[in-house]
Amino acid sequence: MAVAIRQAYSEDIPELVEMINGFAARNLMLPRTPEAVMKTLPDWLVAVERDESGAELLLGCGSLVALTPELAEVRSLAVHERGQGKGVGSLVVENLVALAKAREFSQICALTLREEFFQRLGFEIVDRWSISPKLWQECIYCPKFHRCDEVAVIKHLTVRSREEAAAGRPAAANPLLKWQAWQPLKLAYSYKPIHLDEQ
Ligand SMILES: CC(C)(COP(=O)(O)OP(=O)(O)OC[C@H]1O[C@@H](n2cnc3c(N)ncnc32)[C@H](O)[C@@H]1OP(=O)(O)O)[C@@H](O)C(=O)NCCC(=O)NCCS
């Protein structure tokens, strides 16, 4: 199978959205509208299979979202059932990592149900609050926000970011990630109401 990764074109959008929303209907990812994809089209990559005539069959997609000037996110990663388990998803993530490096991000993260897939690609599991900009920019709109079963993974793209994390300073590169700043929100997030009749 000759798989190529390229930037998404507007002609890809209907098929992309159909694939993503098909998985979203099975609670595997969040849905996207054609308008939302169109607005961020330069940030989307697609995986296509090309036959000898050059005709393309869409296999997968993924987008790179800037959460802060330092932290990017792999979002809307999906591979059509016909292409899964053949390395296509890995190829999309590797290309998004390369795009993040080219755009000079120092970290790339994801929230995923497939943490082992990301670990195999050099990501490490972190506390969800290490990627707090993601939580406040998108997760709060998710119906699963208070019972989220996804795992946060991160990959350091610069030596400085890797060293800061190793020294226990994962937030130092990015003011938005400072623990103290987000502490009140974390408390609100973990708040469980006490019912008087349970006491
Ligand atoms: C998660 C998803 C993107 C992975 O895409 P994929 O193309 O199947 O991923 P890969 O083929 O690169 O890797 C999948 C597995 O196949 C294996 N694999 C990779 N290349 C292979 C090959 N050439 N032959 C056989 N197996 C291979 C990998 O070891 C990997 O195993 P792991 O998951 O235990 O790490 C895809 O399953 C998907 O779209 N799922 C539904 C939507 C979804 O969950 N999206 C959210 C993702 S965060």
Short mmCIF file of C-alpha atoms and ligand atoms in Angstrom, two decimals:
data_model
loop_
_atom_site.label_atom_id
_atom_site.label_comp_id
_atom_site.label_asym_id
_atom_site.label_seq_id
_atom_site.Cartn_x
_atom_site.Cartn_y
_atom_site.Cartn_z
CA MET A 1 0.00 0.00 0.00
CA ALA A 2 1.48 3.37 -1.06
CA VAL A 3 0.44 5.75 1.70
CA ALA A 4 1.18 9.45 1.44
CA ILE A 5 0.65 12.20 3.99
CA ARG A 6 -0.33 15.61 2.67
CA GLN A 7 -2.03 18.77 3.80
CA ALA A 8 -5.83 18.56 3.69
CA TYR A 9 -7.73 20.29 0.88
CA SER A 10 -11.24 21.68 1.14
CA GLU A 11 -12.40 18.82 -1.16
CA ASP A 12 -11.39 16.36 1.60
CA ILE A 13 -13.68 17.93 4.20
CA PRO A 14 -16.95 16.01 3.59
CA GLU A 15 -15.17 12.63 3.77
CA LEU A 16 -13.04 13.71 6.77
CA VAL A 17 -16.06 14.88 8.71
CA GLU A 18 -18.02 11.73 7.87
CA MET A 19 -15.17 9.55 9.16
CA ILE A 20 -14.64 11.59 12.35
CA ASN A 21 -18.33 11.83 13.14
CA GLY A 22 -18.75 8.09 12.53
CA PHE A 23 -16.18 7.44 15.30
CA ALA A 24 -17.71 10.22 17.43
CA ALA A 25 -21.08 8.44 17.26
CA ARG A 26 -19.29 5.50 18.93
CA ASN A 27 -17.88 7.80 21.64
CA LEU A 28 -14.31 7.31 20.40
CA MET A 29 -13.66 10.98 19.68
CA LEU A 30 -15.38 14.36 19.54
CA PRO A 31 -17.42 15.33 16.45
CA ARG A 32 -16.34 18.12 14.08
CA THR A 33 -18.38 20.29 11.74
CA PRO A 34 -17.29 21.03 8.15
CA GLU A 35 -17.12 24.72 9.10
CA ALA A 36 -14.74 24.04 12.00
CA VAL A 37 -12.45 21.96 9.78
CA MET A 38 -12.55 24.62 7.03
CA LYS A 39 -11.50 27.34 9.50
CA THR A 40 -8.41 25.36 10.53
CA LEU A 41 -7.64 23.64 7.23
CA PRO A 42 -3.87 24.50 7.13
CA ASP A 43 -3.55 22.60 10.43
CA TRP A 44 -4.95 19.33 9.04
CA LEU A 45 -3.03 16.45 7.52
CA VAL A 46 -4.57 13.54 5.66
CA ALA A 47 -3.25 10.08 4.87
CA VAL A 48 -4.16 8.87 1.40
CA GLU A 49 -3.55 5.70 -0.53
CA ARG A 50 -2.62 6.34 -4.16
CA ASP A 51 -3.14 3.84 -6.92
CA GLU A 52 -1.02 3.63 -10.09
CA SER A 53 -3.19 6.24 -11.85
CA GLY A 54 -2.64 8.68 -8.96
CA ALA A 55 -6.24 8.38 -7.73
CA GLU A 56 -6.50 8.83 -3.96
CA LEU A 57 -8.42 6.98 -1.29
CA LEU A 58 -8.67 8.78 2.04
CA LEU A 59 -7.35 6.63 4.90
CA GLY A 60 -6.92 8.95 7.85
CA CYS A 61 -6.46 12.42 9.26
CA GLY A 62 -5.25 14.45 12.19
CA SER A 63 -4.88 18.09 13.09
CA LEU A 64 -2.40 20.19 15.04
CA VAL A 65 -3.91 22.71 17.43
CA ALA A 66 -1.92 25.44 19.18
CA LEU A 67 -3.00 25.42 22.82
CA THR A 68 -0.33 27.93 23.87
CA PRO A 69 2.74 29.31 22.05
CA GLU A 70 4.68 26.34 23.51
CA LEU A 71 2.16 23.53 23.60
CA ALA A 72 0.46 21.95 20.58
CA GLU A 73 -2.12 19.18 20.55
CA VAL A 74 -2.76 16.23 18.25
CA ARG A 75 -6.50 16.49 17.68
CA SER A 76 -9.07 14.58 15.61
CA LEU A 77 -6.73 11.67 14.87
CA ALA A 78 -8.68 9.05 12.94
CA VAL A 79 -7.93 6.20 10.57
CA HIS A 80 -10.69 4.65 8.49
CA GLU A 81 -11.41 1.01 9.43
CA ARG A 82 -10.10 -0.05 6.02
CA GLY A 83 -6.64 1.35 6.93
CA GLN A 84 -6.25 0.54 10.63
CA GLY A 85 -3.41 -1.57 12.08
CA LYS A 86 -1.06 -0.89 9.16
CA GLY A 87 0.93 2.01 10.55
CA VAL A 88 -1.21 4.81 9.05
CA GLY A 89 -2.13 6.36 12.41
CA SER A 90 1.52 6.29 13.46
CA LEU A 91 2.50 8.01 10.21
CA VAL A 92 -0.07 10.77 10.75
CA VAL A 93 1.16 11.37 14.32
CA GLU A 94 4.83 11.38 13.23
CA ASN A 95 4.01 14.00 10.60
CA LEU A 96 2.06 16.10 13.10
CA VAL A 97 5.07 15.92 15.45
CA ALA A 98 7.30 17.11 12.58
CA LEU A 99 4.84 19.93 11.85
CA ALA A 100 4.84 20.94 15.54
CA LYS A 101 8.66 21.04 15.51
CA ALA A 102 8.65 23.11 12.31
CA ARG A 103 6.23 25.54 13.98
CA GLU A 104 8.62 25.72 16.96
CA PHE A 105 6.40 24.23 19.66
CA SER A 106 8.32 22.74 22.56
CA GLN A 107 5.70 20.14 23.55
CA ILE A 108 2.96 18.20 21.80
CA CYS A 109 0.17 16.48 23.70
CA ALA A 110 -2.99 14.46 23.23
CA LEU A 111 -5.92 13.25 25.29
CA THR A 112 -6.55 9.69 24.27
CA LEU A 113 -8.10 6.32 24.99
CA ARG A 114 -5.14 4.76 23.14
CA GLU A 115 -2.27 5.75 25.41
CA GLU A 116 -0.15 2.71 24.44
CA PHE A 117 -0.34 3.76 20.80
CA PHE A 118 1.07 7.18 21.74
CA GLN A 119 3.68 5.71 24.12
CA ARG A 120 5.02 3.62 21.26
CA LEU A 121 5.54 6.93 19.41
CA GLY A 122 7.61 8.46 22.23
CA PHE A 123 4.85 10.18 24.22
CA GLU A 124 4.68 9.77 27.99
CA ILE A 125 1.66 9.64 30.25
CA VAL A 126 1.22 12.76 32.39
CA ASP A 127 -1.31 14.10 34.84
CA ARG A 128 -4.21 15.61 32.92
CA TRP A 129 -3.50 18.94 34.61
CA SER A 130 -0.12 19.10 32.87
CA ILE A 131 -2.11 20.01 29.75
CA SER A 132 -4.58 22.30 31.50
CA PRO A 133 -4.96 24.73 28.55
CA LYS A 134 -6.59 21.83 26.69
CA LEU A 135 -9.05 21.28 29.51
CA TRP A 136 -10.14 24.90 29.61
CA GLN A 137 -10.22 25.47 25.87
CA GLU A 138 -12.08 22.34 24.82
CA CYS A 139 -12.80 19.75 27.50
CA ILE A 140 -15.20 21.98 29.44
CA TYR A 141 -17.57 21.80 26.44
CA CYS A 142 -17.46 17.99 26.38
CA PRO A 143 -20.42 16.08 27.85
CA LYS A 144 -17.90 13.67 29.41
CA PHE A 145 -15.96 16.45 31.22
CA HIS A 146 -16.84 15.23 34.73
CA ARG A 147 -16.36 11.54 33.94
CA CYS A 148 -13.53 11.71 31.45
CA ASP A 149 -11.76 8.40 30.89
CA GLU A 150 -9.10 9.76 28.53
CA VAL A 151 -5.41 9.78 29.37
CA ALA A 152 -3.10 12.77 28.82
CA VAL A 153 0.12 12.09 26.93
CA ILE A 154 2.92 14.49 26.08
CA LYS A 155 6.10 14.49 24.01
CA HIS A 156 8.91 16.98 24.54
CA LEU A 157 10.20 18.45 21.30
CA THR A 158 13.11 20.48 22.63
CA VAL A 159 16.02 19.66 24.90
CA ARG A 160 14.98 22.50 27.23
CA SER A 161 11.44 21.14 27.61
CA ARG A 162 12.77 17.61 28.25
CA GLU A 163 15.26 18.88 30.84
CA GLU A 164 12.63 20.98 32.62
CA ALA A 165 10.32 17.98 32.84
CA ALA A 166 13.17 15.78 34.11
CA ALA A 167 13.93 18.38 36.78
CA GLY A 168 10.28 18.33 37.89
CA ARG A 169 9.49 21.69 36.32
CA PRO A 170 7.05 20.68 33.54
CA ALA A 171 5.33 24.05 33.75
CA ALA A 172 8.36 26.31 33.58
CA ALA A 173 8.37 26.67 29.80
CA ASN A 174 4.80 27.81 29.75
CA PRO A 175 3.20 30.37 32.06
CA LEU A 176 -0.27 29.04 31.31
CA LEU A 177 0.66 25.68 32.81
CA LYS A 178 1.72 27.06 36.17
CA TRP A 179 0.28 24.87 38.89
CA GLN A 180 -0.58 27.73 41.28
CA ALA A 181 -2.58 29.53 38.59
CA TRP A 182 -4.79 26.52 37.93
CA GLN A 183 -5.15 25.23 41.50
CA PRO A 184 -8.60 26.80 42.18
CA LEU A 185 -9.91 25.32 38.95
CA LYS A 186 -8.53 21.89 39.83
CA LEU A 187 -10.33 22.02 43.15
CA ALA A 188 -13.55 22.91 41.37
CA TYR A 189 -13.03 20.06 38.93
CA SER A 190 -12.47 17.46 41.64
CA TYR A 191 -15.35 18.70 43.80
CA LYS A 192 -17.82 15.96 44.66
CA PRO A 193 -21.10 17.11 46.19
CA ILE A 194 -21.89 15.66 49.62
CA HIS A 195 -25.46 14.50 50.07
CA LEU A 196 -26.73 15.07 53.58
CA ASP A 197 -28.78 11.88 53.59
CA GLU A 198 -25.55 9.85 53.08
CA GLN A 199 -24.04 11.03 56.39
C1 LIG B 1 -6.28 5.08 17.09
C2 LIG B 1 -6.06 5.03 15.58
C3 LIG B 1 -5.90 6.42 15.05
C4 LIG B 1 -4.79 4.22 15.29
O1 LIG B 1 -4.58 4.22 13.89
P1 LIG B 1 -3.91 2.96 13.17
O2 LIG B 1 -3.63 3.32 11.78
O3 LIG B 1 -4.70 1.75 13.42
O4 LIG B 1 -2.54 2.91 13.99
P2 LIG B 1 -1.24 2.07 13.64
O5 LIG B 1 -1.54 1.05 12.61
O6 LIG B 1 -0.14 3.03 13.37
O7 LIG B 1 -0.99 1.40 15.02
C5 LIG B 1 -2.01 0.56 15.57
C6 LIG B 1 -1.42 -0.75 16.00
O8 LIG B 1 -1.08 -1.48 14.85
C7 LIG B 1 0.28 -1.93 14.96
N1 LIG B 1 0.90 -1.77 13.64
C8 LIG B 1 1.54 -0.68 13.19
N2 LIG B 1 2.01 -0.91 11.95
C9 LIG B 1 1.64 -2.16 11.63
C10 LIG B 1 1.80 -2.96 10.48
N3 LIG B 1 2.46 -2.51 9.41
N4 LIG B 1 1.25 -4.18 10.50
C11 LIG B 1 0.58 -4.63 11.59
N5 LIG B 1 0.39 -3.91 12.69
C12 LIG B 1 0.92 -2.69 12.72
C13 LIG B 1 0.95 -1.04 15.94
O9 LIG B 1 1.89 -1.78 16.69
C14 LIG B 1 -0.18 -0.54 16.79
O10 LIG B 1 -0.30 -1.24 17.97
P3 LIG B 1 -0.65 -0.44 19.35
O11 LIG B 1 -1.97 0.24 19.11
O12 LIG B 1 -0.73 -1.52 20.34
O13 LIG B 1 0.45 0.54 19.55
C15 LIG B 1 -7.24 4.31 14.88
O14 LIG B 1 -7.41 3.04 15.48
C16 LIG B 1 -8.55 5.05 14.93
O15 LIG B 1 -8.80 5.91 14.11
N6 LIG B 1 -9.41 4.69 15.89
C17 LIG B 1 -10.76 5.23 15.97
C18 LIG B 1 -10.75 6.71 16.24
C19 LIG B 1 -10.03 7.03 17.51
O16 LIG B 1 -10.02 6.30 18.49
N7 LIG B 1 -9.43 8.22 17.50
C20 LIG B 1 -8.80 8.79 18.64
C21 LIG B 1 -7.35 8.46 18.69
S1 LIG B 1 -6.60 9.36 20.02
#
